[in-house]
Short mmCIF file of C-alpha atoms in Angstrom, two decimals:
data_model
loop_
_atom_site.label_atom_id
_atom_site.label_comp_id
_atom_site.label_asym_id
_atom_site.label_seq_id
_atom_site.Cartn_x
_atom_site.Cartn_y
_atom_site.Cartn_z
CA UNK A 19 0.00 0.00 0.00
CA UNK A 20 1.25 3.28 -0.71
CA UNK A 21 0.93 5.58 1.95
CA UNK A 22 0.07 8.77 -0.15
CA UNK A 23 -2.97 6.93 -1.80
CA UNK A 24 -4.52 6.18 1.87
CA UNK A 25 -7.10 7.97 4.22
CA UNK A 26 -5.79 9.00 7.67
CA UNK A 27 -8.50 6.82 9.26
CA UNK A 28 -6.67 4.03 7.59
CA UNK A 29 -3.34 5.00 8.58
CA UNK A 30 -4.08 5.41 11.92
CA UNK A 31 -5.64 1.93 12.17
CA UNK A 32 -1.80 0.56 11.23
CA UNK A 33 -0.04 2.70 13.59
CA UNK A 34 -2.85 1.18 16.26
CA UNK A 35 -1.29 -2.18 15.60
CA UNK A 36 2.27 -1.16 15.61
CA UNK A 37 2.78 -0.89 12.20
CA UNK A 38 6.61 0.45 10.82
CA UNK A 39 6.83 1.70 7.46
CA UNK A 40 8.97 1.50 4.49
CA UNK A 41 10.46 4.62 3.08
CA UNK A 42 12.56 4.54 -0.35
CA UNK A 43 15.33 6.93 -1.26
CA UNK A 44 16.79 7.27 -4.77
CA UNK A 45 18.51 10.00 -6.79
CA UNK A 46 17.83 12.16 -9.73
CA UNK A 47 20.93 11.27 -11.60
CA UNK A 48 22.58 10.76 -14.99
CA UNK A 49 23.13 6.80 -15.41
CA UNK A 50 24.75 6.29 -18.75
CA UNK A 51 23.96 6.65 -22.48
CA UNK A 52 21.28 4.00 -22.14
CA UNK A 53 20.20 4.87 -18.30
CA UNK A 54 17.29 6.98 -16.97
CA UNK A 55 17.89 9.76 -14.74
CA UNK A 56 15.42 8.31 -11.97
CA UNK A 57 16.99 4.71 -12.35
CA UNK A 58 17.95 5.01 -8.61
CA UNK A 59 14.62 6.28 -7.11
CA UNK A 60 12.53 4.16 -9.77
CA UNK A 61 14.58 1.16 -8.63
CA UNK A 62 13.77 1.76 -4.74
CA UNK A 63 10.14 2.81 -5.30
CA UNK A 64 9.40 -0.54 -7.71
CA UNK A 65 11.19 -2.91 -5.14
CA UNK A 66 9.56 -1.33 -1.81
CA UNK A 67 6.27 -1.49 -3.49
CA UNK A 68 6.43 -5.24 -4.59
CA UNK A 69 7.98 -6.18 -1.30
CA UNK A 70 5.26 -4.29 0.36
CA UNK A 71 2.91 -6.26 -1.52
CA UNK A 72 4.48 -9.70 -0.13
CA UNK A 73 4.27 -8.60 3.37
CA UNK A 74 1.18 -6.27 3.94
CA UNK A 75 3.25 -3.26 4.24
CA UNK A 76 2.89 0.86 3.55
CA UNK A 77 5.52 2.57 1.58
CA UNK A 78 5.50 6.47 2.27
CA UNK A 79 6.67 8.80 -0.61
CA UNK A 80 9.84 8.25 -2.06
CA UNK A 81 12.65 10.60 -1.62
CA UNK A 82 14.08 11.13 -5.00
CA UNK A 83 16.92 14.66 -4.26
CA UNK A 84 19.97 13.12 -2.38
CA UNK A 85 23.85 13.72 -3.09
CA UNK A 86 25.37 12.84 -6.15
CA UNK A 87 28.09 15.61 -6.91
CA UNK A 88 29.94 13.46 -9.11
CA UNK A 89 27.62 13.66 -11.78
CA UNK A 90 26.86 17.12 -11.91
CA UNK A 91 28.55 17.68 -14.99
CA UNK A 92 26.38 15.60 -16.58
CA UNK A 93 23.49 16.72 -17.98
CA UNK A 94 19.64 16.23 -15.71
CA UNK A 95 21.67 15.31 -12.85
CA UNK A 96 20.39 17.70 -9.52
CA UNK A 97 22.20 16.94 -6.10
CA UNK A 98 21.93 18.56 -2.94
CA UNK A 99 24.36 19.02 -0.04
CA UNK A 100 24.81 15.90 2.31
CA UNK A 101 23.82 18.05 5.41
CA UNK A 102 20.70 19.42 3.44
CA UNK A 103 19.59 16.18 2.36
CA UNK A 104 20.25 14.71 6.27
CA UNK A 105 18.13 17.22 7.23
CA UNK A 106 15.56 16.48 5.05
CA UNK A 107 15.95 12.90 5.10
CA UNK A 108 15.36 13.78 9.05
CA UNK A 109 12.28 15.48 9.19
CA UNK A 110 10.76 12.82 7.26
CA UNK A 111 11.62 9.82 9.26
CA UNK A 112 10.86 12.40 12.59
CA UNK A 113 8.00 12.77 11.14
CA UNK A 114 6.45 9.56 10.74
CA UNK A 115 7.72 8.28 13.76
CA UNK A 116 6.15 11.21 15.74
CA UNK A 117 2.88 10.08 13.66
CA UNK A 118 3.27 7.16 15.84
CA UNK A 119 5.19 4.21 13.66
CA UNK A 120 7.28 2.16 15.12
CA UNK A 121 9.98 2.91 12.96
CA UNK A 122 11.19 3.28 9.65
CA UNK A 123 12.94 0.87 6.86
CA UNK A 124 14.64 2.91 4.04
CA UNK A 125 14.96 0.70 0.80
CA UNK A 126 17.88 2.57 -0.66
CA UNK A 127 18.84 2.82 -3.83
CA UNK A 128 21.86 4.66 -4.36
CA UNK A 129 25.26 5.05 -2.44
CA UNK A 130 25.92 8.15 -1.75
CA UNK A 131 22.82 8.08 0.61
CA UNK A 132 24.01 5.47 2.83
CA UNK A 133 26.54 7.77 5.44
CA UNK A 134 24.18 10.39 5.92
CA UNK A 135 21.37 8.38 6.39
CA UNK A 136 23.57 6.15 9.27
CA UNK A 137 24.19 9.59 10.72
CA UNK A 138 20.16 10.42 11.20
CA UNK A 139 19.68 6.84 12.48
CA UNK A 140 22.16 7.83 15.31
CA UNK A 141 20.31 10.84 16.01
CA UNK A 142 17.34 8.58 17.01
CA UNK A 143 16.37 5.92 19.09
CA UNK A 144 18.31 3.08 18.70
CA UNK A 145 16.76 0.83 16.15
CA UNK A 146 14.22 3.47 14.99
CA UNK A 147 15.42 3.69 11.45
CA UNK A 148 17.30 0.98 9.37
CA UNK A 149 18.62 0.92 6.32
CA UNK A 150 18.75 -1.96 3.27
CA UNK A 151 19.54 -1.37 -0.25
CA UNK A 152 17.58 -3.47 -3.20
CA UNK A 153 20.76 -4.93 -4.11
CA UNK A 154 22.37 -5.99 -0.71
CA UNK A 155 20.40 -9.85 -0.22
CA UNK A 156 22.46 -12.42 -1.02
CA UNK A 157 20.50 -14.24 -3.15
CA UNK A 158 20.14 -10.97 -5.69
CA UNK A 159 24.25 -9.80 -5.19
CA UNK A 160 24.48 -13.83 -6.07
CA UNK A 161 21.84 -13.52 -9.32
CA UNK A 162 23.90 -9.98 -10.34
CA UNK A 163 27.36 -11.61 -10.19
CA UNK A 164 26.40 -14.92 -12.20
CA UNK A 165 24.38 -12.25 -14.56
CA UNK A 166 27.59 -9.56 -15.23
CA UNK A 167 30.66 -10.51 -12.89
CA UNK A 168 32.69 -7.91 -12.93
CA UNK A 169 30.91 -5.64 -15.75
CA UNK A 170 28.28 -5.12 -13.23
CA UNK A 171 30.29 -2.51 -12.03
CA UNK A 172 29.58 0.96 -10.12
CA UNK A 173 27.03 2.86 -11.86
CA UNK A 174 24.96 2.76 -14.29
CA UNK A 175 24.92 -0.76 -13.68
CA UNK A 176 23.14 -3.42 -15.78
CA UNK A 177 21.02 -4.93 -12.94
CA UNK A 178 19.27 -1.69 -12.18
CA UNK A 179 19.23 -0.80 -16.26
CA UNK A 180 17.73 -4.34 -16.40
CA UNK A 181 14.74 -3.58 -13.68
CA UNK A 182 13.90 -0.40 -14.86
CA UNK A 183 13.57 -2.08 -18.82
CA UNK A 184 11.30 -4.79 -17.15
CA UNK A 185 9.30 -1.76 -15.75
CA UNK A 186 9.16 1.12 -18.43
CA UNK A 187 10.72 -1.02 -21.09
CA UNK A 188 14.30 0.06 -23.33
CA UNK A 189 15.98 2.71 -24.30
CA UNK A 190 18.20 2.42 -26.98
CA UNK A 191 21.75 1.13 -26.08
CA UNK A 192 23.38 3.24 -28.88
CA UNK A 193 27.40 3.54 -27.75
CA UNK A 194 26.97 2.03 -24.61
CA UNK A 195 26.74 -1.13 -27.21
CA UNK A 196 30.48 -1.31 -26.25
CA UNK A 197 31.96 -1.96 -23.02
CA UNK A 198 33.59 0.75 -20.80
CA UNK A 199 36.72 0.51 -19.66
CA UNK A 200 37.52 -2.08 -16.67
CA UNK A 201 37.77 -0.81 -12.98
CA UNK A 202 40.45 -2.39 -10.83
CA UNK A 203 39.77 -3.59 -7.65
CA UNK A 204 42.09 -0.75 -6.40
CA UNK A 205 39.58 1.67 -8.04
CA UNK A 206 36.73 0.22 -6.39
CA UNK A 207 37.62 -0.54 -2.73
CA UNK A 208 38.83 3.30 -3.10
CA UNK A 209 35.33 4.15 -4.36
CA UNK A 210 33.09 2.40 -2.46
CA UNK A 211 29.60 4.36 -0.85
CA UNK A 212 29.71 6.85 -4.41
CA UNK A 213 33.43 7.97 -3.15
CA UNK A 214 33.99 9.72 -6.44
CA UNK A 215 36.15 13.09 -7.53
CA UNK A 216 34.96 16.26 -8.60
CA UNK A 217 32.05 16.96 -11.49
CA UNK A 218 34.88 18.13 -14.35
CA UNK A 219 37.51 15.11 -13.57
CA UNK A 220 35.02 12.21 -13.12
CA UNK A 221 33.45 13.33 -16.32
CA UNK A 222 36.75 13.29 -17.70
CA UNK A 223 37.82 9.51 -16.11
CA UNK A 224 34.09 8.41 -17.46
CA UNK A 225 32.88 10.31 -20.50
CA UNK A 226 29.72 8.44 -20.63
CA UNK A 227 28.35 8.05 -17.38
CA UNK A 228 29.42 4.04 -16.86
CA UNK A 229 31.96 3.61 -13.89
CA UNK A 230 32.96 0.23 -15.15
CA UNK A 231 29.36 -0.88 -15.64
CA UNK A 232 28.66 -2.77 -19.08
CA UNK A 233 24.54 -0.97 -19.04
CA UNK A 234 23.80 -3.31 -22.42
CA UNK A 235 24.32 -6.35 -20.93
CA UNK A 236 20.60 -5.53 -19.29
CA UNK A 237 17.70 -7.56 -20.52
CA UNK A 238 14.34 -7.05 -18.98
CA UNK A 239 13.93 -10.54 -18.40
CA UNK A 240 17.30 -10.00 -15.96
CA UNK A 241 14.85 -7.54 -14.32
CA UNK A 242 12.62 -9.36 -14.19
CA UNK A 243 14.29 -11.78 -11.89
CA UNK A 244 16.14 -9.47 -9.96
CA UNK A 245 13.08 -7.36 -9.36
CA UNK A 246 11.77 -10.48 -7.65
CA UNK A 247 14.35 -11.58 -5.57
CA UNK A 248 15.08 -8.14 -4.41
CA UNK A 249 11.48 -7.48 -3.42
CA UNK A 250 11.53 -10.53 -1.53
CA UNK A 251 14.76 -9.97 0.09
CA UNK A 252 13.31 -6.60 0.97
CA UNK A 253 10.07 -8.03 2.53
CA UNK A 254 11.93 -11.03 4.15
CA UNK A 255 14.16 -8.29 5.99
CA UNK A 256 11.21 -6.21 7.15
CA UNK A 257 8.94 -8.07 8.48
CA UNK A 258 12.06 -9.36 10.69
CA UNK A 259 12.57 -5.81 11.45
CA UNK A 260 8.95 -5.19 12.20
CA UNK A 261 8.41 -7.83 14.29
CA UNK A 262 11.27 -6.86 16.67
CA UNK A 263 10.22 -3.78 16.64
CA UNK A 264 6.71 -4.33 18.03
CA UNK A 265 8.05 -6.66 20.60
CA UNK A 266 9.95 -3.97 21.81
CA UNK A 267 7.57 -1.38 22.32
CA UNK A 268 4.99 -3.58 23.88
CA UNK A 269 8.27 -5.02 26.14
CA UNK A 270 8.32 -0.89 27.52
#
């Protein structure tokens, strides 16, 4: 259920029964030649929905303006501050825990949220907010690897290219037909969490968009799958979450 499409009489008769609530986060970002610039947020929003749908969940508004500096020199791409979008990011989760939740699940999708979002989760009750992205259950980082191995890559990635053609169908691939260049591992464990260099000279290092990420290897059938397993992944994770969250409170 999505929470913007409800009454308030039917909210509140969740938050009577302890309900927590699941809260995706994206980015409005360039992702390649062949990417869309909502990948990230479309990604989050499509896999909290169907894992909401698995488990009787609500999914509150997505959050789609988050930091992506990086990419600024790309065309479409609009990031804001890490503080700003903390803040943000704050107020919302404040806010429906004040409306009485019993606490909140982001479904990330991009990885540049991650820190700041850990830093308003130690603001707050312990526990109060988690934090999961779509592609961190095994059994999808398993389905992604035997899919791309290593031409997965950092961004513009062909598992989330793949789940946004199984949802709004392909763009053309045009000269992201060929492969980027390779990363080394060097490159990525000195990257990790979107750890990337200014607009002008990570244009420069990746003309394109792709950071190592092969886009056209993307089917929609891989989305297909990967949709799936994420969603459940999602849905297996929050109802864990839920659960020890409601023993908690009634344990007060």
């Amino acid at each position: 259920m999505q929470l913007s499409e409800m009454t308030w009489p039917e909210v509140g008769k969740w938050i009577e029964h302890g309900a927590c609530v699941m809260l995706p986060v994206g980015s409005t970002e360039q992702h390649g030649p062949m990417g869309r610039i909502g990948t990230d947020t479309i990604c989050a929003e499509a896999v909290a929905q169907q894992a909401a749908d698995l488990c009787d969940a609500i999914v509150a508004p997505a959050l789609a303006y988050t930091p992506a500096p990086f990419n600024t020199s790309f065309p479409g791409t609009v990031s804001v501050s890490e503080e700003v979008f903390a803040a943000h990011a704050g107020e919302v989760i404040r806010g429906l825990l004040v409306q009485g939740f019993k606490g909140v699940f982001v479904v990330n999708g991009h990885g540049a949220n991650i820190a700041p979002l850990k830093r308003v989760g130690e603001s707050l009750d312990p526990g109060a907010l988690t934090l999961l992205s779509w592609w961190e259950p095994a059994e999808v980082n398993a389905l992604r690897q035997s899919l791309y191995g290593a031409w997965e890559g950092m961004h513009a990635t062909p598992s989330e290219v793949a789940i946004t053609q199984t949802l709004m169908g392909e763009l053309p691939a045009g000269d992201a037909e060929n492969p980027p260049e390779a990363l080394s591992t060097e490159y990525i464990n000195a990257h990790k969490g979107d750890k990337h260099g200014p607009p002008d000279e990570h244009r420069a290092m990746f003309p394109d968009g792709r950071v190592g990420s092969h886009s056209a290897l993307a089917t929609p059938e891989d989305g297909a799958r990967l949709l799936e397993l994420a969603a459940q992944g999602i849905s297996d994770a929050f109802v864990s979450y839920a659960e020890s969250r409601l023993r908690l409170t009634q344990d007060r």
